[in-house]
Each structure stands twice: as structure tokens, then as C-alpha cells.
Backbone as numpy.savetxt, mean C-alpha at the origin, in Angstrom:
# Nx Ny Nz CAx CAy CAz Cx Cy Cz
-0.31 -35.11 -16.82 0.99 -35.72 -16.56 2.08 -34.78 -17.07
3.12 -34.57 -16.24 4.23 -33.70 -16.61 5.33 -34.56 -17.23
5.80 -34.13 -18.39 6.89 -34.86 -19.07 8.20 -34.15 -18.80
9.18 -34.88 -18.31 10.49 -34.33 -18.01 11.45 -34.71 -19.13
12.03 -33.71 -19.80 12.94 -33.94 -20.92 14.34 -34.34 -20.47
14.58 -34.34 -19.15 15.90 -34.69 -18.66 16.93 -33.60 -18.86
16.46 -32.36 -18.97 17.35 -31.23 -19.19 17.20 -30.22 -18.05
18.26 -29.49 -17.74 18.13 -28.40 -16.76 17.30 -27.26 -17.33
16.85 -26.39 -16.43 16.03 -25.25 -16.83 16.54 -24.01 -16.13
16.68 -22.93 -16.90 17.08 -21.64 -16.34 15.92 -20.66 -16.50
15.46 -20.11 -15.39 14.33 -19.17 -15.39 14.86 -17.78 -15.05
14.73 -16.85 -15.99 15.21 -15.49 -15.79 14.00 -14.55 -15.77
13.82 -13.86 -14.66 12.66 -12.98 -14.50 13.13 -11.54 -14.35
12.39 -10.61 -14.93 12.71 -9.20 -14.71 12.34 -8.81 -13.28
12.82 -7.66 -12.85 12.52 -7.16 -11.51 12.14 -5.69 -11.61
11.10 -5.31 -10.88 10.70 -3.91 -10.86 9.21 -3.73 -11.06
8.76 -2.49 -10.87 7.37 -2.15 -11.07 7.14 -1.63 -12.47
6.03 -2.03 -13.06 5.64 -1.52 -14.38 4.14 -1.27 -14.34
3.76 0.00 -14.27 2.35 0.37 -14.08 1.81 -0.33 -12.83
0.77 -1.16 -12.96 0.17 -1.78 -11.78 0.79 -3.13 -11.45
1.78 -3.57 -12.23 2.40 -4.88 -12.03 3.73 -4.73 -11.31
4.09 -5.77 -10.54 5.39 -5.83 -9.90 6.03 -7.16 -10.23
7.24 -7.12 -10.76 8.01 -8.33 -11.07 9.06 -8.52 -9.99
9.13 -9.72 -9.44 9.90 -9.93 -8.20 11.32 -10.40 -8.40
11.79 -10.54 -9.65 13.13 -11.12 -9.83 13.09 -12.59 -9.47
13.82 -12.98 -8.42 13.80 -14.37 -7.92 14.12 -15.38 -9.01
15.05 -15.04 -9.91 15.44 -15.96 -10.98 16.08 -17.21 -10.38
15.98 -18.33 -11.09 16.53 -19.58 -10.54 16.93 -20.53 -11.66
17.73 -21.52 -11.30 18.09 -22.61 -12.21 17.73 -23.94 -11.55
17.27 -24.86 -12.38 16.81 -26.15 -11.90 17.57 -27.25 -12.64
18.06 -28.21 -11.90 18.73 -29.35 -12.52 17.71 -30.28 -13.17
18.22 -31.26 -13.93 17.32 -32.18 -14.63 16.44 -32.97 -13.68
16.94 -33.18 -12.43 16.14 -33.92 -11.45 15.15 -33.02 -10.70
15.00 -31.77 -11.18 14.05 -30.79 -10.65 14.50 -30.17 -9.32
15.72 -30.38 -8.92 16.24 -29.71 -7.73 16.70 -28.30 -8.11
16.50 -27.34 -7.20 16.91 -25.95 -7.42 18.40 -25.83 -7.08
19.20 -25.44 -8.05 20.65 -25.38 -7.86 21.19 -23.96 -7.87
20.35 -23.00 -8.23 20.76 -21.59 -8.24 19.53 -20.75 -7.99
19.63 -19.78 -7.08 18.49 -18.89 -6.83 19.01 -17.51 -6.50
18.48 -16.52 -7.19 18.88 -15.13 -7.01 17.90 -14.41 -6.10
18.28 -13.23 -5.68 17.50 -12.52 -4.67 16.20 -11.95 -5.24
15.29 -11.66 -4.32 13.94 -11.19 -4.66 13.84 -9.68 -4.52
13.15 -9.05 -5.47 12.77 -7.64 -5.42 13.96 -6.67 -5.54
15.13 -7.16 -5.90 16.26 -6.28 -6.23 16.96 -6.86 -7.45
17.65 -6.00 -8.20 18.42 -6.49 -9.34 19.57 -7.37 -8.82
19.78 -8.51 -9.47 20.80 -9.44 -9.03 21.43 -10.11 -10.24
22.65 -10.63 -10.06 23.39 -11.21 -11.17 24.30 -12.31 -10.63
24.36 -13.42 -11.34 25.23 -14.51 -10.93 25.58 -15.36 -12.14
26.81 -15.86 -12.19 27.23 -16.80 -13.24 27.34 -18.19 -12.63
26.60 -19.13 -13.17 26.66 -20.52 -12.71 27.62 -21.31 -13.59
28.28 -22.26 -12.98 29.19 -23.16 -13.71 28.55 -24.54 -13.80
28.41 -25.02 -15.03 27.81 -26.34 -15.27 28.84 -27.25 -15.95
28.80 -28.52 -15.59 29.65 -29.52 -16.23 28.80 -30.70 -16.66
29.19 -31.28 -17.79 28.46 -32.44 -18.29 29.14 -33.70 -17.77
28.47 -34.47 -16.95 29.01 -35.68 -16.35 28.13 -36.87 -16.70
28.75 -37.82 -17.41 28.00 -39.01 -17.84 26.74 -38.64 -18.61
26.88 -37.62 -19.44 25.76 -37.20 -20.27 24.74 -36.34 -19.58
24.96 -35.99 -18.32 24.00 -35.19 -17.55 24.65 -33.86 -17.16
23.95 -32.76 -17.45 24.45 -31.44 -17.06 24.25 -31.25 -15.55
25.37 -30.91 -14.87 25.35 -30.76 -13.42 25.91 -29.40 -13.04
25.21 -28.71 -12.16 25.67 -27.40 -11.68 26.69 -27.63 -10.56
27.90 -27.11 -10.75 28.94 -27.31 -9.75 29.22 -26.04 -8.94
28.73 -24.89 -9.42 28.95 -23.66 -8.68 27.87 -22.64 -9.04
27.20 -22.11 -8.03 26.18 -21.09 -8.26 25.76 -20.49 -6.92
25.27 -19.28 -6.98 24.78 -18.62 -5.77 23.38 -19.14 -5.43
23.10 -19.22 -4.16 21.76 -19.60 -3.72 21.35 -18.69 -2.56
20.38 -17.82 -2.84 19.83 -16.94 -1.82 18.41 -17.39 -1.50
18.00 -17.09 -0.27 16.63 -17.39 0.11 15.69 -16.45 -0.65
14.71 -17.02 -1.32 13.75 -16.20 -2.05 12.57 -15.87 -1.14
12.19 -14.62 -1.15 11.28 -14.11 -0.14 9.84 -14.55 -0.36
9.16 -14.79 0.75 7.72 -15.05 0.76 7.14 -14.31 1.96
5.84 -14.39 2.12 5.19 -13.86 3.31 5.17 -12.35 3.38
5.16 -11.83 4.61 4.96 -10.41 4.83 6.09 -9.56 4.25
7.34 -10.02 4.35 8.43 -9.22 3.79 8.32 -9.12 2.28
7.92 -10.22 1.63 7.74 -10.17 0.18 6.62 -9.20 -0.19
5.52 -9.24 0.56 4.41 -8.32 0.28 4.84 -6.86 0.47
5.56 -6.59 1.56 5.99 -5.21 1.83 6.94 -4.72 0.76
7.89 -5.58 0.38 8.85 -5.18 -0.64 8.17 -4.99 -2.00
7.17 -5.79 -2.28 6.43 -5.62 -3.53 5.76 -4.25 -3.57
5.17 -3.82 -2.46 4.53 -2.51 -2.41 5.56 -1.39 -2.57
6.69 -1.53 -1.89 7.74 -0.51 -1.99 8.29 -0.42 -3.41
8.57 -1.57 -4.00 9.13 -1.59 -5.35 8.14 -1.04 -6.37
6.87 -1.43 -6.25 5.86 -0.95 -7.18 5.68 0.55 -7.11
5.56 1.09 -5.90 5.40 2.54 -5.74 6.66 3.29 -6.16
7.80 2.82 -5.69 9.05 3.51 -6.00 9.32 3.59 -7.49
9.12 2.48 -8.19 9.38 2.50 -9.63 8.34 3.34 -10.37
7.09 3.31 -9.94 6.08 4.14 -10.60 6.43 5.62 -10.48
6.82 6.02 -9.27 7.17 7.42 -9.03 8.43 7.81 -9.81
9.47 6.99 -9.73 10.74 7.34 -10.34 10.71 7.24 -11.87
10.07 6.21 -12.40 10.01 6.06 -13.86 9.17 7.15 -14.51
8.22 7.71 -13.76 7.39 8.78 -14.31 7.91 10.16 -13.96
9.07 10.23 -13.31 9.73 11.50 -13.11 9.21 12.37 -11.99
8.47 11.79 -11.04 8.00 12.60 -9.91 9.10 12.74 -8.86
9.23 13.92 -8.31 10.25 14.17 -7.30 9.77 13.84 -5.89
8.43 13.84 -5.71 7.87 13.71 -4.37 6.46 13.13 -4.47
5.95 12.57 -3.37 4.55 12.14 -3.30 3.88 12.86 -2.13
2.56 12.96 -2.21 1.77 13.59 -1.16 0.58 12.70 -0.87
0.17 12.62 0.40 -0.98 11.80 0.76 -1.65 12.38 1.99
-2.92 12.04 2.15 -3.66 12.43 3.33 -3.38 11.45 4.46
-2.91 11.96 5.59 -2.62 11.13 6.76 -3.71 11.37 7.79
-4.57 10.37 7.98 -5.80 10.56 8.75 -5.69 10.15 10.20
-4.62 9.45 10.56 -4.56 8.84 11.87 -5.06 7.41 11.87
-5.51 6.92 10.70 -5.96 5.54 10.55 -4.85 4.66 10.01
-5.10 3.36 10.02 -4.03 2.41 9.69 -3.69 2.40 8.21
-4.67 2.61 7.33 -4.38 2.53 5.89 -3.43 3.65 5.45
-3.72 4.87 5.85 -2.85 5.97 5.44 -1.50 5.90 6.13
-1.47 5.40 7.37 -0.19 5.24 8.06 0.68 4.21 7.35
0.06 3.13 6.91 0.83 2.11 6.20 1.27 2.62 4.83
0.42 3.33 4.12 0.80 3.89 2.82 1.97 4.86 2.97
1.93 5.67 4.02 3.03 6.61 4.27 4.32 5.86 4.59
4.21 4.78 5.36 5.39 3.99 5.71 6.01 3.35 4.47
5.17 2.81 3.60 5.67 2.23 2.36 6.36 3.30 1.51
5.74 4.47 1.43 6.31 5.55 0.62 7.67 5.98 1.15
7.80 6.11 2.46 9.09 6.51 3.05 10.13 5.41 2.84
9.74 4.15 3.03 10.68 3.05 2.80 11.17 3.03 1.36
10.28 3.36 0.43 10.61 3.29 -0.99 11.38 4.52 -1.48
11.03 5.69 -0.96 11.53 6.95 -1.54 12.40 7.77 -0.60
12.29 7.52 0.70 12.98 8.34 1.68 12.07 9.41 2.24
12.28 9.82 3.49 11.36 10.78 4.14 11.30 12.14 3.48
12.40 12.56 2.85 12.42 13.89 2.24 11.54 13.97 1.00
11.08 12.84 0.48 10.24 12.83 -0.73 8.78 12.50 -0.43
8.42 12.48 0.84 7.05 12.15 1.24 6.46 13.30 2.05
5.27 13.75 1.64 4.58 14.88 2.26 3.22 14.39 2.74
2.99 14.47 4.04 1.72 14.03 4.63 0.89 15.24 5.07
-0.40 15.16 4.82 -1.30 16.27 5.16 -2.49 15.73 5.94
-2.68 16.25 7.14 -3.87 15.95 7.94 -4.94 16.98 7.61
-6.16 16.52 7.29 -7.26 17.43 6.91 -8.47 17.15 7.79
-8.45 17.68 9.02 -9.49 17.33 9.98 -10.81 18.04 9.72
-11.88 17.42 10.25 -13.21 18.02 10.33 -13.66 17.95 11.79
-14.88 18.34 12.03 -15.40 18.26 13.41 -15.54 16.81 13.87
-15.52 15.87 12.93 -15.64 14.46 13.29 -14.29 13.80 13.58
-13.20 14.49 13.31 -11.87 13.93 13.54 -11.58 13.93 15.03
-11.27 12.77 15.56 -11.04 12.65 17.01 -9.67 13.20 17.39
-9.55 13.54 18.66 -8.27 13.98 19.17 -7.21 12.90 19.05
-7.62 11.65 19.23 -6.68 10.53 19.07 -6.12 10.48 17.65
-6.98 10.71 16.66 -6.51 10.67 15.27 -5.51 11.78 14.99
-5.77 12.97 15.54 -4.83 14.07 15.36 -3.47 13.73 15.96
-3.50 13.17 17.16 -2.25 12.79 17.83 -1.54 11.66 17.09
-2.31 10.65 16.68 -1.72 9.49 16.03 -1.08 9.86 14.70
-1.74 10.71 13.92 -1.19 11.13 12.63 0.11 11.89 12.82
0.13 12.79 13.80 1.34 13.58 14.05 2.49 12.69 14.50
2.18 11.73 15.40 3.23 10.82 15.88 3.76 9.94 14.76
2.88 9.51 13.86 3.30 8.69 12.72 4.24 9.48 11.81
3.87 10.72 11.51 4.73 11.56 10.66 6.07 11.82 11.33
6.07 12.01 12.66 7.33 12.21 13.38 8.20 10.97 13.30
7.59 9.79 13.46 8.35 8.54 13.39 8.94 8.35 11.99
8.22 8.79 10.97 8.70 8.65 9.59 9.64 9.78 9.19
9.67 10.84 9.99 10.55 12.00 9.72 10.24 12.68 8.39
8.96 12.66 7.99 8.57 13.30 6.73 7.83 14.60 7.02
7.63 15.40 5.98 6.91 16.66 6.14 5.45 16.39 6.52
4.94 17.21 7.43 3.57 17.04 7.92 2.91 18.40 8.08
1.76 18.57 7.43 0.99 19.81 7.53 -0.45 19.49 7.86
-1.13 20.48 8.43 -2.55 20.34 8.76 -3.35 21.40 8.01
-4.38 20.97 7.31 -5.28 21.89 6.59 -6.72 21.54 7.00
-7.31 22.25 7.98 -8.70 21.98 8.35 -9.64 22.25 7.18
-10.59 21.36 6.95 -11.48 21.53 5.79 -12.89 21.96 6.20
-13.09 22.34 7.46 -14.41 22.80 7.89 -14.92 23.96 7.05
-14.08 24.96 6.69 -14.60 26.05 5.85 -15.14 25.55 4.51
-14.49 24.56 3.92 -14.98 24.02 2.65 -16.30 23.28 2.85
-16.40 22.49 3.91 -17.63 21.75 4.20 -18.79 22.72 4.42
-18.53 23.76 5.19 -19.58 24.76 5.46 -20.01 25.45 4.17
-19.04 25.76 3.30 -19.38 26.44 2.04 -20.24 25.55 1.16
-19.88 24.28 1.05 -20.71 23.37 0.25 -22.11 23.23 0.85
-22.18 23.19 2.19 -23.48 23.10 2.83 -24.36 24.29 2.50
-23.77 25.48 2.53 -24.53 26.69 2.21 -24.97 26.70 0.75
-24.08 26.29 -0.14 -24.42 26.31 -1.57 -25.54 25.32 -1.89
-25.53 24.18 -1.22 -26.48 23.12 -1.55 -27.74 23.15 -0.69
-27.76 24.00 0.31 -28.90 24.03 1.24 -30.24 24.19 0.54
-30.38 25.09 -0.43 -31.70 25.21 -1.09 -32.11 23.93 -1.82
-31.15 23.19 -2.36 -31.46 21.97 -3.11 -31.64 20.76 -2.19
-31.02 20.79 -1.00 -31.11 19.67 -0.06 -32.23 19.87 0.96
-32.97 20.95 0.84 -34.02 21.24 1.83 -35.00 20.07 1.94
-35.29 19.70 3.18 -36.23 18.62 3.42 -35.60 17.23 3.42
-34.29 17.14 3.21 -33.61 15.84 3.22 -32.79 15.70 4.50
-32.41 14.45 4.80 -31.58 14.15 5.97 -30.14 13.88 5.53
-29.16 14.24 6.36 -27.76 13.94 6.03 -27.55 12.44 5.83
-26.76 12.09 4.83 -26.46 10.68 4.55 -25.07 10.58 3.94
-24.83 9.58 3.12 -23.51 9.42 2.52 -23.14 10.58 1.60
-24.13 11.34 1.16 -23.84 12.52 0.32 -22.92 13.48 1.05
-23.28 13.81 2.28 -22.45 14.74 3.06 -21.09 14.11 3.41
-21.08 12.81 3.63 -19.81 12.14 3.92 -18.88 12.21 2.70
-19.45 12.00 1.52 -18.64 12.04 0.31 -18.11 13.45 0.03
-18.87 14.47 0.39 -18.39 15.84 0.21 -17.12 16.06 1.02
-17.06 15.49 2.22 -15.84 15.61 3.03 -14.66 14.95 2.33
-14.88 13.75 1.84 -13.79 13.02 1.18 -13.33 13.76 -0.08
-14.27 14.29 -0.84 -13.91 15.00 -2.07 -13.25 16.34 -1.78
-13.58 16.95 -0.64 -12.90 18.20 -0.25 -11.43 17.91 0.05
-11.17 16.78 0.67 -9.78 16.40 0.94 -9.03 16.15 -0.37
-9.68 15.51 -1.29 -9.04 15.27 -2.59 -8.72 16.59 -3.27
-9.61 17.55 -3.15 -9.39 18.87 -3.76 -8.14 19.53 -3.18
-7.96 19.42 -1.86 -6.77 19.99 -1.21 -5.50 19.31 -1.72
-5.51 17.98 -1.74 -4.31 17.25 -2.17 -3.99 17.53 -3.63
-5.00 17.59 -4.47 -4.74 17.87 -5.89 -4.26 19.30 -6.10
-4.76 20.23 -5.27 -4.29 21.61 -5.38 -2.80 21.69 -5.03
-2.39 21.01 -3.97 -0.98 21.00 -3.58 -0.14 20.27 -4.62
-0.72 19.22 -5.21 -0.03 18.49 -6.27 0.19 19.39 -7.49
-0.85 20.10 -7.90 -0.75 20.99 -9.06 0.22 22.14 -8.80
0.22 22.66 -7.58 1.04 23.83 -7.27 2.52 23.46 -7.14
2.81 22.32 -6.51 4.20 22.00 -6.17 4.75 20.75 -6.86
3.88 19.95 -7.49 4.36 18.85 -8.30 4.38 17.45 -7.72
4.10 17.23 -6.42 4.13 15.86 -5.92 2.94 15.06 -6.45
3.14 13.77 -6.65 2.05 12.90 -7.08 1.22 12.46 -5.87
-0.10 12.51 -6.02 -0.98 12.08 -4.92 -1.01 10.56 -4.84
-0.75 10.04 -3.65 -0.86 8.61 -3.37 -2.18 8.36 -2.65
-2.95 7.40 -3.13 -4.20 7.06 -2.46 -3.94 5.92 -1.47
-4.90 5.71 -0.55 -4.61 4.87 0.61 -5.65 3.79 0.88
-6.61 3.56 -0.03 -7.65 2.57 0.22 -7.13 1.15 0.08
-7.65 0.24 0.89 -7.25 -1.16 0.81 -8.19 -1.95 -0.09
-7.81 -3.20 -0.36 -8.55 -4.03 -1.32 -9.97 -4.35 -0.83
-10.12 -4.52 0.48 -11.44 -4.83 1.03 -12.42 -3.69 0.77
-11.98 -2.47 1.03 -12.84 -1.30 0.79 -13.19 -1.16 -0.68
-12.19 -1.32 -1.53 -12.43 -1.17 -2.97 -13.41 -2.21 -3.47
-13.32 -3.42 -2.94 -14.16 -4.52 -3.42 -15.64 -4.32 -3.12
-15.94 -3.63 -2.01 -17.35 -3.46 -1.62 -17.83 -2.02 -1.79
-17.01 -1.17 -2.41 -17.44 0.20 -2.66 -17.43 1.09 -1.43
-16.67 0.71 -0.39 -16.57 1.54 0.81 -15.48 2.59 0.59
-15.68 3.39 -0.43 -14.71 4.41 -0.84 -15.46 5.44 -1.66
-14.84 6.59 -1.85 -15.50 7.70 -2.54 -14.83 7.99 -3.87
-15.60 7.84 -4.95 -15.10 8.21 -6.26 -14.80 9.71 -6.28
-13.63 10.07 -6.81 -13.14 11.46 -6.83 -12.85 11.97 -5.42
-12.79 11.07 -4.45 -12.45 11.44 -3.08 -11.19 10.71 -2.66
-11.34 9.69 -1.77 -10.16 8.94 -1.35 -9.65 7.99 -2.44
-10.35 7.93 -3.57 -9.85 7.16 -4.72 -9.10 8.05 -5.71
-8.94 9.31 -5.39 -8.34 10.28 -6.30 -6.82 10.32 -6.10
-6.07 9.97 -7.12 -4.62 10.00 -7.02 -3.97 9.22 -8.13
-2.64 9.16 -8.10 -1.89 8.52 -9.17 -1.58 7.06 -8.95
-1.45 6.64 -7.69 -1.02 5.27 -7.41 -1.46 4.88 -6.01
-1.83 3.62 -5.83 -2.25 3.12 -4.53 -1.42 1.90 -4.15
-0.49 2.03 -3.20 0.36 0.90 -2.83 -0.39 -0.22 -2.11
-1.58 0.08 -1.55 -2.34 -0.93 -0.80 -3.42 -1.59 -1.64
-3.42 -1.35 -2.93 -4.56 -1.73 -3.76 -4.84 -3.23 -3.80
-3.82 -4.06 -3.52 -4.03 -5.51 -3.56 -3.85 -6.14 -2.19
-4.10 -5.36 -1.13 -3.92 -5.84 0.24 -5.26 -5.76 0.98
-5.74 -6.90 1.44 -6.98 -6.91 2.22 -6.77 -6.24 3.57
-7.87 -5.77 4.17 -7.77 -5.03 5.43 -7.11 -5.85 6.53
-7.46 -7.11 6.66 -6.83 -7.94 7.68 -5.32 -8.06 7.42
-4.92 -8.07 6.16 -3.49 -8.11 5.84 -2.80 -6.79 6.17
-3.54 -5.68 6.05 -2.98 -4.38 6.42 -2.52 -4.41 7.88
-3.38 -4.93 8.76 -3.01 -5.00 10.18 -1.77 -5.88 10.38
-1.75 -7.04 9.73 -0.62 -7.95 9.90 0.67 -7.35 9.35
0.59 -6.68 8.21 1.77 -6.06 7.62 2.28 -4.90 8.47
1.37 -4.14 9.07 1.79 -3.05 9.95 2.53 -3.60 11.16
2.01 -4.68 11.73 2.71 -5.31 12.87 4.07 -5.84 12.44
4.14 -6.43 11.24 5.42 -6.94 10.76 6.43 -5.81 10.61
6.00 -4.70 10.00 6.95 -3.60 9.75 7.43 -2.98 11.05
6.56 -2.94 12.07 6.98 -2.36 13.34 8.05 -3.20 14.04
8.15 -4.47 13.71 9.12 -5.34 14.37 10.26 -5.75 13.44
10.26 -5.25 12.20 11.32 -5.55 11.25 11.72 -4.26 10.53
13.01 -4.01 10.43 13.50 -2.83 9.73 14.72 -3.21 8.90
14.51 -3.85 7.73 15.65 -4.24 6.88 16.51 -3.03 6.55
17.81 -3.27 6.41 18.77 -2.18 6.24 18.50 -1.33 5.01
17.97 -1.93 3.94 17.79 -1.16 2.71 16.47 -0.41 2.67
15.63 -0.55 3.71 14.43 0.27 3.80 14.84 1.66 4.27
14.21 2.69 3.72 14.62 4.06 4.01 13.89 4.67 5.19
12.90 3.96 5.73 12.21 4.43 6.92 12.93 3.99 8.18
12.43 4.39 9.33 13.08 4.06 10.60 12.42 2.90 11.31
12.76 2.75 12.57 12.18 1.71 13.41 10.78 2.11 13.86
9.90 1.12 13.95 8.57 1.27 14.55 7.83 2.49 14.01
7.52 2.52 12.72 6.95 3.73 12.11 5.46 3.95 12.40
4.73 2.90 12.82 3.27 3.02 12.97 2.91 2.91 14.45
2.44 4.00 15.08 2.08 3.95 16.50 1.09 2.82 16.80
1.26 2.21 17.97 0.44 1.04 18.34 -1.06 1.34 18.30
-1.45 2.53 18.76 -2.88 2.83 18.83 -3.53 2.85 17.45
-2.77 3.21 16.43 -3.31 3.18 15.07 -3.70 1.75 14.68
-2.94 0.77 15.18 -3.20 -0.63 14.85 -4.33 -1.21 15.70
-4.43 -0.77 16.95 -5.36 -1.42 17.89 -6.75 -0.78 17.94
-6.89 0.48 17.53 -8.20 1.12 17.65 -9.15 0.63 16.55
-10.47 0.65 16.79 -11.43 0.20 15.77 -11.36 1.07 14.52
-11.34 0.49 13.33 -11.26 1.29 12.10 -12.49 2.18 11.93
-12.25 3.42 11.50 -13.34 4.37 11.28 -12.96 5.36 10.19
-13.93 5.67 9.33 -13.71 6.72 8.33 -13.84 8.11 8.92
-14.46 8.22 10.12 -14.66 9.48 10.82 -15.32 10.53 9.93
-16.41 10.12 9.29 -17.18 11.05 8.45 -18.51 11.43 9.10
-18.79 10.84 10.27 -19.94 11.23 11.08 -19.65 10.87 12.53
-20.50 11.28 13.46 -20.27 11.04 14.88 -20.21 9.55 15.19
-19.18 9.17 15.96 -19.04 7.80 16.49 -19.12 6.74 15.39
-18.63 7.05 14.21 -18.70 6.10 13.10 -17.62 5.02 13.23
-17.99 3.79 12.92 -17.05 2.68 12.82 -17.32 1.94 11.52
-16.28 1.38 10.92 -16.46 0.63 9.68 -17.48 -0.49 9.85
-17.51 -1.09 11.05 -18.42 -2.22 11.30 -19.89 -1.80 11.33
-20.16 -0.47 11.32 -21.56 -0.03 11.20 -22.14 -0.40 9.84
-21.30 -0.41 8.81 -21.76 -0.64 7.44 -21.27 -1.96 6.86
-20.21 -2.53 7.43 -19.59 -3.73 6.87 -19.54 -4.83 7.91
-19.45 -6.09 7.46 -19.14 -7.16 8.42 -17.77 -6.89 9.05
-17.50 -7.54 10.18 -16.15 -7.45 10.73 -15.17 -7.91 9.67
-14.01 -7.27 9.62 -13.09 -7.51 8.52 -12.64 -8.96 8.36
-12.41 -9.73 9.44 -12.06 -11.15 9.21 -13.16 -11.90 8.46
-14.42 -11.57 8.75 -15.53 -12.22 8.04 -15.60 -11.73 6.60
-15.53 -10.40 6.42 -15.61 -9.83 5.09 -14.48 -10.34 4.20
-13.26 -10.34 4.73 -12.11 -10.74 3.92 -12.17 -12.22 3.56
-12.71 -13.03 4.44 -12.87 -14.45 4.12 -13.81 -14.63 2.93
-14.89 -13.86 2.91 -15.82 -13.90 1.78 -15.16 -13.38 0.51
-14.50 -12.24 0.63 -13.87 -11.63 -0.55 -12.76 -12.52 -1.12
-11.98 -13.14 -0.25 -10.90 -14.01 -0.73 -11.48 -15.16 -1.54
-12.59 -15.73 -1.05 -13.23 -16.80 -1.81 -13.75 -16.33 -3.14
-14.40 -15.17 -3.16 -14.99 -14.65 -4.40 -13.92 -14.23 -5.42
-12.89 -13.52 -4.93 -11.92 -12.90 -5.83 -10.78 -13.83 -6.16
-10.14 -14.41 -5.14 -8.94 -15.20 -5.37 -9.27 -16.62 -5.82
-10.31 -17.20 -5.24 -10.65 -18.60 -5.54 -11.80 -18.75 -6.54
-12.41 -17.62 -6.93 -13.54 -17.61 -7.86 -14.64 -18.57 -7.41
-14.90 -18.55 -6.10 -15.94 -19.40 -5.54 -17.32 -18.84 -5.87
-18.36 -19.66 -5.88 -19.71 -19.17 -6.11 -20.20 -18.34 -4.91
């Protein structure tokens, strides 16, 4: 049972990113009857003075600002932008760098980074192998063009071949498996970290919550970096958020209109670490997987 003291309540919340946490602001005041009489904006610093008068022994708010407090996809997108932007700025990084694969996760991470920091502070690198499709090469380039950020290509076939030659005597008699796939991912991490060390940008990782939850990621590979804006977003939510961002461009976002090419959203997800690979080869379809994960993680279901 909730006991009401018959007094108004003022809730003041900080706003901004702090390490892995994001505080949304959204401060508010509540009258004694539990009605909301003052509400400040979400995900930006805000300030308002409310005027209260005591009438017949009851404190009543007679003047205060009331803004719509954000929920849904815009709140999620702004939380990612605020978290990444504050992490980068508070730690003194001038720029971020990430691998842009032509897939939806890296495209969304790049879009968040540009919205948060501006295109001049985001550097995207495509690192193809023989398994990288022509569509992925085109999609990554078009995404970088839409975001107006720096885009470079560094083929990693020479690194893959070198590791194959070095390990051939030890791998003799074995069949290719996830070992060779992980070498590709770790070679990409090596490239990004080398550019980070040489020029100073912080590496942004791009894995989503669904992949992290089931280990569909490579330690010291695509998990290598300083910050992951998608870390608390399930794969099915990644698709929905990408569609939302393509049809919404709030004025204070630093990216442009329609940053994620349609084909990146509609094509089957693939890590492209072997021929004709699809995520569904190893995982349930994402709506099924995410339903299970949401129950296990968010609802603590058995």
C-alpha cells in the first residue's frame, strides 16, 4: 500500500552519459494529488522555475513548463547518442573510428556517432576479404556518403594469407572452422587499433545485445574497442531503430536525412566470414531469439 503524505514532490535528475550509464534528465514536479504539473525535456540540459502558491493549506503549482518527455524509438536513439557523445567528449577524444561492413549494426553505429559528434569526427573503414559481397562494398560506401564522414578501404586478405601460412604446420590435418573466422575478425581489430594508435581516434565497436548474449562475437575482434553504442539494443530493435532514423531527422541531430541505405535493412544479416554465410545458419531467427533473450534477461524468466 502506498501512503500519500499530501505533499507535492519535485524530482530532479541529472542528464548525460557516465561510463556505461545514461541519465535522461526528464525532471518533473508532482502535485499532492499525484498529477504532473511540471516536466522538463529529455536527454538535454534543461532549466525551469515553477511558481507554487499555498491555497487552503494545499500547495498548488500555478506556473511551470511542461514538455513532452520522450519514450520509444526517439528516446532510445537519443540515449545512444548522448551516451557515446559524452563518453568521447569527457575522455578527451577528438574523433572515433569504426569498421563499416555494409551490415546494419555498423551502419547504425556510424549513424549514431555522426548524430552525436558530427561527420568530421567519424572515420569509417571497410576491411573486405574474399567473402565480402559486392553488395556490402556498395552499401558501406553509400552509407558513408550519406553520413558525409571519412571512408577508407583496407583489404585484409594479405593478413589472412600470412596467418594461414604461419599456422599451416600447426593446423595440418584440420578443417576450417570458427578459428579461421575469428582470425578475420581479429585482423580487422588490429587494423582499427593501429589507426587508433597512430592518429588518436577511439575505436567504436558495433555488436548488438543479441549477439553479445549468445557469444556470436569475437573476443579481441569485433568486441575490441572503447565504447559500443548498440550494447543494450537487441537485433530486432536495431532494425526498427534504423527504420525510425531513416524517416526522422530531428534538428539537433548532426547527421543528415536517410543515413542508412534500404538494402542494408532488408538483406539477410551475415557476418560474411565464410561463403554464403547467414546469421540464421548458427542462430534462431532474430524475432525468436530476441523473444527468448528478453524473457531471460529483462524478465528473469526461467
